[in-house]
Short mmCIF file of C-alpha atoms in Angstrom, two decimals:
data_model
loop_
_atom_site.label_atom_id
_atom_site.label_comp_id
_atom_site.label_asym_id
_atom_site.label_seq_id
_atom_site.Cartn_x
_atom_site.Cartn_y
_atom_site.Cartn_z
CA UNK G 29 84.23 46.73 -3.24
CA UNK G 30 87.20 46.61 -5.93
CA UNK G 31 84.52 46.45 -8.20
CA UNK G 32 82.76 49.67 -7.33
CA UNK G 33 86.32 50.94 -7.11
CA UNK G 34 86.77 50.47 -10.52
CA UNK G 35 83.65 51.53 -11.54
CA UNK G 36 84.38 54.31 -10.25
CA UNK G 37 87.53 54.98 -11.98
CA UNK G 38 86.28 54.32 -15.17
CA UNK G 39 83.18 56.96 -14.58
CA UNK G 40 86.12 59.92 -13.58
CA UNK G 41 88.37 59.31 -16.50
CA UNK G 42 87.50 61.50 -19.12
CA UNK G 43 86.07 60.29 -21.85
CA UNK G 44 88.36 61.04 -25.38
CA UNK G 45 86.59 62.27 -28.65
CA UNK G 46 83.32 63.09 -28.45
CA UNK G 47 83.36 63.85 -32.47
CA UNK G 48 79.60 62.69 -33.78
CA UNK G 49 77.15 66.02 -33.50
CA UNK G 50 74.15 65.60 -31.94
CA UNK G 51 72.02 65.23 -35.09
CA UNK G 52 68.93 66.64 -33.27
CA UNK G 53 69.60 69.65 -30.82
CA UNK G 54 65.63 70.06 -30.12
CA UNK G 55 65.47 66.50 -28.95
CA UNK G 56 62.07 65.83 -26.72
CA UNK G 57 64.19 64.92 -24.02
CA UNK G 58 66.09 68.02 -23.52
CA UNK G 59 64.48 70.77 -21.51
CA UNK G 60 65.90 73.62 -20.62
CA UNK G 61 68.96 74.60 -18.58
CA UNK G 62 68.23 73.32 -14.82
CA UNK G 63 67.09 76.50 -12.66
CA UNK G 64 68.70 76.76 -8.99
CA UNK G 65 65.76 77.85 -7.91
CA UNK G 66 61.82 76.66 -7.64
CA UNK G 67 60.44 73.17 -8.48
CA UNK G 68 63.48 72.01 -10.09
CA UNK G 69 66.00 72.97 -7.21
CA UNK G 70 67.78 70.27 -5.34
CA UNK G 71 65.68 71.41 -1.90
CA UNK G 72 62.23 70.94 -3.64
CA UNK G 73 63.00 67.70 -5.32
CA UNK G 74 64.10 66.36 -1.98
CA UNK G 75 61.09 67.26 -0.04
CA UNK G 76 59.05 65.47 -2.98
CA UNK G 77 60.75 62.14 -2.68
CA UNK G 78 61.03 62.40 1.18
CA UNK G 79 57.23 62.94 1.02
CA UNK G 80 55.80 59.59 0.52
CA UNK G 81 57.34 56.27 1.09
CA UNK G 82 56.84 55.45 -2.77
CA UNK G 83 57.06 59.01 -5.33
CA UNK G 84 57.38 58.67 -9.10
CA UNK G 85 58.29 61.18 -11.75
CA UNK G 86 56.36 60.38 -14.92
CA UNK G 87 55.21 61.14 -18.08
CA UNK G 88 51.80 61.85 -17.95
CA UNK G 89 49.97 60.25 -14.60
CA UNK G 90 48.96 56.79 -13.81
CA UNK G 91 45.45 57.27 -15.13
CA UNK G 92 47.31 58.20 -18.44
CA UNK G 93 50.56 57.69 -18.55
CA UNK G 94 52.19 59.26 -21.97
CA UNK G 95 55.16 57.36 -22.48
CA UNK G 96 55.54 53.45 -22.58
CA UNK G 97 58.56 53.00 -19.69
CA UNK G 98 56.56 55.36 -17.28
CA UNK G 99 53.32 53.09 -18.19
CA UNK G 100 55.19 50.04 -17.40
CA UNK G 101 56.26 51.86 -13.69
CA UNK G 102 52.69 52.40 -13.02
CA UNK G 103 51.84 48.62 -14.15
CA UNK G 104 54.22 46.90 -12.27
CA UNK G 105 53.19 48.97 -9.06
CA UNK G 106 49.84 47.54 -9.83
CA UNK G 107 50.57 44.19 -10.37
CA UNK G 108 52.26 44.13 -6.51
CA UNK G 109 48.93 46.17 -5.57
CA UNK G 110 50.74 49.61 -4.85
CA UNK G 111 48.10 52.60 -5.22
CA UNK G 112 49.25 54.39 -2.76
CA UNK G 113 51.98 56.34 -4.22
CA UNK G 114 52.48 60.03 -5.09
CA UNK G 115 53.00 60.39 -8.61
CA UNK G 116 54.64 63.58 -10.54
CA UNK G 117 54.38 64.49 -14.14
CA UNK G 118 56.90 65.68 -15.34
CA UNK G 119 55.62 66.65 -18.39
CA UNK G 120 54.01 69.73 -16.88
CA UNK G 121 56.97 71.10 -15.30
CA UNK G 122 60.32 71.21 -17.32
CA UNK G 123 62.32 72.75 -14.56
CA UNK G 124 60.91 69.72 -12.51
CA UNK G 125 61.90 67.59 -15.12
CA UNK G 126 64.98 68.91 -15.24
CA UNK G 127 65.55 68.66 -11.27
CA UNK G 128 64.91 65.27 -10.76
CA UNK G 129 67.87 64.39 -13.56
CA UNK G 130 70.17 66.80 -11.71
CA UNK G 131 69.14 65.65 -7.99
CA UNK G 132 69.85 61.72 -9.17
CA UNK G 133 72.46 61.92 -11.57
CA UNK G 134 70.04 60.00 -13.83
CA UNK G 135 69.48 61.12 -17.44
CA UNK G 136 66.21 59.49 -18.08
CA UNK G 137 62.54 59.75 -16.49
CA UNK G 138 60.57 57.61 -15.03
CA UNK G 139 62.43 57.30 -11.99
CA UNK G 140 61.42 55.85 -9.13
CA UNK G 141 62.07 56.62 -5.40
CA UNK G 142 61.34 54.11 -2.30
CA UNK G 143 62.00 55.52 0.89
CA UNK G 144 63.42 58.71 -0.68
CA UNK G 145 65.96 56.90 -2.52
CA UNK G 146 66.33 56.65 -5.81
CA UNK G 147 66.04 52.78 -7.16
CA UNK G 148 65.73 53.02 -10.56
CA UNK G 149 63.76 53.66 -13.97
CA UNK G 150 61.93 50.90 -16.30
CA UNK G 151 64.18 48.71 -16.70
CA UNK G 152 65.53 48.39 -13.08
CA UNK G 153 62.50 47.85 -12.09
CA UNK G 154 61.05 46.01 -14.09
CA UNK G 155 64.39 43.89 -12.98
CA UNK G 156 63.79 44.04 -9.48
CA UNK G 157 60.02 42.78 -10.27
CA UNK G 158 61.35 39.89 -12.10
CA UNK G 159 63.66 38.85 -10.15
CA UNK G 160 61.82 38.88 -6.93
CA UNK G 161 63.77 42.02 -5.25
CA UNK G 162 60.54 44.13 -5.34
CA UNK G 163 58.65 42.13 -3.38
CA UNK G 164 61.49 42.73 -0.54
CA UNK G 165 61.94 46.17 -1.08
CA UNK G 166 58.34 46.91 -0.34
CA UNK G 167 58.66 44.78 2.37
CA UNK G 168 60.95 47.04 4.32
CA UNK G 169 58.40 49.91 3.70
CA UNK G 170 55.69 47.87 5.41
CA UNK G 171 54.06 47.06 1.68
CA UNK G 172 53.26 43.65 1.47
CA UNK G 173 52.86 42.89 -2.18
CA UNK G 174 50.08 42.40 -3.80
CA UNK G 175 51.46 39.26 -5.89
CA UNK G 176 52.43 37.21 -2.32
CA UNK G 177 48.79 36.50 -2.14
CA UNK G 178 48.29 35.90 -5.65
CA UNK G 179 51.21 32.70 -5.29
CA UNK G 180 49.06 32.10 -1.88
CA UNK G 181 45.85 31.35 -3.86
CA UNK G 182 47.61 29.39 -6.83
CA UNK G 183 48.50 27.42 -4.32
CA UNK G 184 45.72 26.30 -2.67
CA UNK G 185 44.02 25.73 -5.85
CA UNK A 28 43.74 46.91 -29.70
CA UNK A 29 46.49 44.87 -31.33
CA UNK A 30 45.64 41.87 -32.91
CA UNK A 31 47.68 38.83 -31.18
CA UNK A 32 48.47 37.88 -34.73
CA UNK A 33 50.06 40.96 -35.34
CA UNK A 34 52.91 40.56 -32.37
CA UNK A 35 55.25 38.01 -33.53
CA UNK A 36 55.45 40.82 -36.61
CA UNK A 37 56.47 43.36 -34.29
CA UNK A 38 59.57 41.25 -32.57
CA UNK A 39 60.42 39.47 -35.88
CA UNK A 40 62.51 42.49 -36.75
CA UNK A 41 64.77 42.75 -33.79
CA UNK A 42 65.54 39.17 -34.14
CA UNK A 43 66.38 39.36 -37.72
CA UNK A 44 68.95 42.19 -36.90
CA UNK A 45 72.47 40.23 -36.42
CA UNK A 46 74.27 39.70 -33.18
CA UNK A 47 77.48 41.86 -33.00
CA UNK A 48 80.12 41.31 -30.44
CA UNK A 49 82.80 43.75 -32.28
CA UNK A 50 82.46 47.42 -33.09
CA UNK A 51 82.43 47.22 -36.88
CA UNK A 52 80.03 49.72 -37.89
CA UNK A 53 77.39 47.96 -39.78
CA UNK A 54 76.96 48.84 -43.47
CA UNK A 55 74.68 51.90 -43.58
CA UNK A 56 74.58 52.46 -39.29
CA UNK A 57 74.01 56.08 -38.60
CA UNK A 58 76.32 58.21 -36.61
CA UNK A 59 74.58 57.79 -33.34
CA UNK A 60 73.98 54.26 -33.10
CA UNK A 61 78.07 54.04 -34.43
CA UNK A 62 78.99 56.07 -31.99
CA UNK A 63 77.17 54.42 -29.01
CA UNK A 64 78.75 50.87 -30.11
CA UNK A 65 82.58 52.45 -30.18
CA UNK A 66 82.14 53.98 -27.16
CA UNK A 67 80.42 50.74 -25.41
CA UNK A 68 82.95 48.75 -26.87
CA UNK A 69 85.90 50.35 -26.09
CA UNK A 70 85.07 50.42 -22.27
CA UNK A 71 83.47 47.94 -21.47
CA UNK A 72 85.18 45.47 -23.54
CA UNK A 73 81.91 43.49 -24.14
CA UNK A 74 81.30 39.78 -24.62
CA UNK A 75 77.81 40.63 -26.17
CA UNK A 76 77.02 43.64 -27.37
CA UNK A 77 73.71 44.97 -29.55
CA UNK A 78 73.02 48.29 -30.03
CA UNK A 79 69.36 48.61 -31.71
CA UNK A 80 67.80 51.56 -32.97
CA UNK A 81 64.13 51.82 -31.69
CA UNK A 82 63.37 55.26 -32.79
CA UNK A 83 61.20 53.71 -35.28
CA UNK A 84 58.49 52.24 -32.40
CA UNK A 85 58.16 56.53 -31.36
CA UNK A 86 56.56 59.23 -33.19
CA UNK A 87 59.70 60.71 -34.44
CA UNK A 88 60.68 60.86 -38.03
CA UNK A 89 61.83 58.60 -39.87
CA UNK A 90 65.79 57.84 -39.74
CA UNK A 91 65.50 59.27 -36.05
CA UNK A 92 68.11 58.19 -33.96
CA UNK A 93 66.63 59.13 -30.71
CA UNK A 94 65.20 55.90 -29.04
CA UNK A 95 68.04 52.84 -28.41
CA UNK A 96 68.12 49.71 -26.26
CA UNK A 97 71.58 48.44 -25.52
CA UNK A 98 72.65 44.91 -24.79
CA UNK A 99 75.79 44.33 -22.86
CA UNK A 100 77.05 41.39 -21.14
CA UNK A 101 80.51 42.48 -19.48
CA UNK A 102 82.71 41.06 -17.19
CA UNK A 103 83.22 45.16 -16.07
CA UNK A 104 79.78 44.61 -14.19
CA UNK A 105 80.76 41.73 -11.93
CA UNK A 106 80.13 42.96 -8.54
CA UNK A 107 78.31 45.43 -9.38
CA UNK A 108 74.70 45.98 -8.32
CA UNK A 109 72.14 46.55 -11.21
CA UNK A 110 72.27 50.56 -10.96
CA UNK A 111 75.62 51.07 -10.88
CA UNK A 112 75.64 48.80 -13.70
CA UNK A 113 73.31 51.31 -15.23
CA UNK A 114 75.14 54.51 -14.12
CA UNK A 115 78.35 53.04 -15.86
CA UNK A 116 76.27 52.80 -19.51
CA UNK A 117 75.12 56.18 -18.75
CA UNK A 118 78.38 58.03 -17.95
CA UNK A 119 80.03 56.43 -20.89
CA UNK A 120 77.17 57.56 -23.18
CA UNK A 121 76.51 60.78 -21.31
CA UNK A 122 77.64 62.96 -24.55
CA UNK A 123 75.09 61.17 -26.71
CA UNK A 124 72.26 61.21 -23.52
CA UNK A 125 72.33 64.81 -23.30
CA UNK A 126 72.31 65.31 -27.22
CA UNK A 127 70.49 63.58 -29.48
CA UNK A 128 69.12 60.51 -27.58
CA UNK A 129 66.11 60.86 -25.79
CA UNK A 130 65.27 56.90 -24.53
CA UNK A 131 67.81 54.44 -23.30
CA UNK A 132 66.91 50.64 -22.51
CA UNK A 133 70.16 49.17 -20.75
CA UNK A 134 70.44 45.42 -20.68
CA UNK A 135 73.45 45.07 -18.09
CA UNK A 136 74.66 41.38 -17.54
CA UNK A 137 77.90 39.81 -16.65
CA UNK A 138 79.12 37.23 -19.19
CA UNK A 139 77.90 34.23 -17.11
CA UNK A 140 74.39 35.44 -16.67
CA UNK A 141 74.36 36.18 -19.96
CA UNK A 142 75.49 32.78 -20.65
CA UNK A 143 72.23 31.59 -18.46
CA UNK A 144 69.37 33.96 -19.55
CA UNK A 145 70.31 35.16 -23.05
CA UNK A 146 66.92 36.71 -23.60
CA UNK A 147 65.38 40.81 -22.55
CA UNK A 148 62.03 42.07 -22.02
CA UNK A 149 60.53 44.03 -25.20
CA UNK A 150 61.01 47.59 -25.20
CA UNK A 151 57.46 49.03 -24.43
CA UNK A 152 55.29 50.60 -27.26
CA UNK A 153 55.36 54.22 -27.35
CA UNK A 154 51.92 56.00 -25.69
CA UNK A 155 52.41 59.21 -28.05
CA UNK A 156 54.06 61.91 -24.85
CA UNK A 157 56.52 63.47 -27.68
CA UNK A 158 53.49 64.35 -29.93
CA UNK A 159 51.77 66.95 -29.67
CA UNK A 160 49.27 67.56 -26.58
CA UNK A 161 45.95 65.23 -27.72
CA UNK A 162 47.65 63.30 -30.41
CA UNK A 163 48.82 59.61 -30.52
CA UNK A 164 47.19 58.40 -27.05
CA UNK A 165 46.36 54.81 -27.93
CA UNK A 166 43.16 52.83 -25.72
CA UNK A 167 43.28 51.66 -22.85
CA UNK A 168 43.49 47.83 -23.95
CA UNK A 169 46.68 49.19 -26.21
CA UNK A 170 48.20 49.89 -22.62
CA UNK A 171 47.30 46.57 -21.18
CA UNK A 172 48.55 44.94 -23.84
CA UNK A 173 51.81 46.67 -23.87
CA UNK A 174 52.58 45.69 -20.50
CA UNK A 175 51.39 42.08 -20.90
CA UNK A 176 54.39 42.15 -23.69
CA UNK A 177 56.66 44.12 -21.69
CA UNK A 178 56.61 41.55 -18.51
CA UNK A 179 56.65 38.32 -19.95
#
């Protein structure tokens, strides 16, 4: 608990000189200003995540995903046999793209939502698949994973 | 598809780069990246730090400083579970994350697992969504491939 206490400190203080200018103002990853209203406002990104047990925001869709960390989300799903998850690309919608960084606090996409909670992007998951927390996560959703059977079979062999 | 011969070319470079646990600027680092390093290093007070540019693996131009992977082993993270780990990196670098940097790998460890596992997953290749619409998708195998890389 201290430690979230002081994790918490150190995220309110303020953070002194900020003096380096962002070199490139038209980066790809900033869209425009979020919009209160619409696909991007904190009421419709809720209902997405709260839609489906597992919801992604991507870029592009798992058929083609068009960025590497949101194709490694959509493989590691696969590897634990998830298909049934509702996927949203981001990439058409910038205030939806925007929303979903507002509604989590979370700068980056993919993200990644079990149980309409936000776990993660790439790298946390790809954490949680290595180190075996997955597996349990989709467990408490009723999604046995895919690779429990693979280790089955290895076995028996 | 990518030759297997051709992927111990693509990590050699990240393992050439050197190790840096203070927050020296390296000779010729660009304001970003310098910036990222100072800031990580002043509050977290790493034991391992690397800051690598990766903007070079994206189809931005060259000299881009918009794609990084970070490296931290802290004792700040003891306790802490893996996203909160994660939101720490990104309030400290939140200037930088909504300016100029677009992609942001975080590699959040405590000193001791650090000490245990020294080693990260590879960043995953870029599949071309900053270019423009059409451009840059790579085959399917490409994909495969990519995540074969990115999980082991």
């Amino acid at each position: 608990m201290s430690g979230s206490l002081r994790c918490l400190r150190a995220v309110l203080r303020p953070l002194p000189g900020w003096a380096v200018r962002p070199l490139c103002q038209a980066a790809p990853g900033s869209g425009p200003p979020a919009g209160g209203e619409g696909e991007g406002s904190r009421e419709a990104v809720e209902r997405l995540v709260r839609a489906h047990p597992v919801v992604v925001f991507m870029k592009g869709n798992p058929a083609q995903p068009q960025c590497g960390f949101s194709n490694a989300v959509v493989q590691i799903l696969r590897l634990h046999g998830v298909s049934d998850y509702r996927a949203h690309d981001v990439l058409q919608d910038p205030n939806l793209r925007q929303g979903v960084k507002n509604y989590s606090n979370w700068p980056t996409i993919p993200q990644v939502y079990l149980n309409g909670e936000f776990v993660g992007g790439c790298d946390i998951l790809l954490q949680m698949h290595q180190n075996g927390d997955l597996v349990e996560e989709l467990k408490k959703l009723g999604i046995r994973s895919a690779l429990l059977d693979e280790e089955k079979n290895q076995d028996k062999k | 598809m990518l030759p297997a011969r051709l992927l111990p070319l693509l990590r050699a470079p990240l393992q050439l780069l050197p190790r840096l646990a203070s927050s020296t600027p390296m000779a010729g680092e660009k304001p970003v990246e310098a910036s990222i390093r100072s800031k990580l290093q002043r509050e977290l007070e790493p034991t391992h730090l690397e800051v690598r540019n990766e903007s070079h693996q994206h189809a931005v131009p060259p000299g881009a400083e918009t794609h990084f992977k970070v490296v931290i082993a802290s004792s700040r993270f003891a306790g802490l579970p893996l996203l909160q780990r994660h939101r720490l990196v990104n309030e400290i670098l939140q200037a930088e994350l909504a300016g100029p940097v677009h992609a942001l790998s975080i590699h959040a460890k405590t000193p001791e697992q650090w000490d245990q596992n020294a080693s990260m997953s590879p960043s995953p290749a870029c599949l071309g969504g900053s270019r423009e619409k059409g451009r840059g998708l790579r085959k399917e195998q490409d994909v495969g491939r990519t995540v074969l890389i990115a999980l082991d």
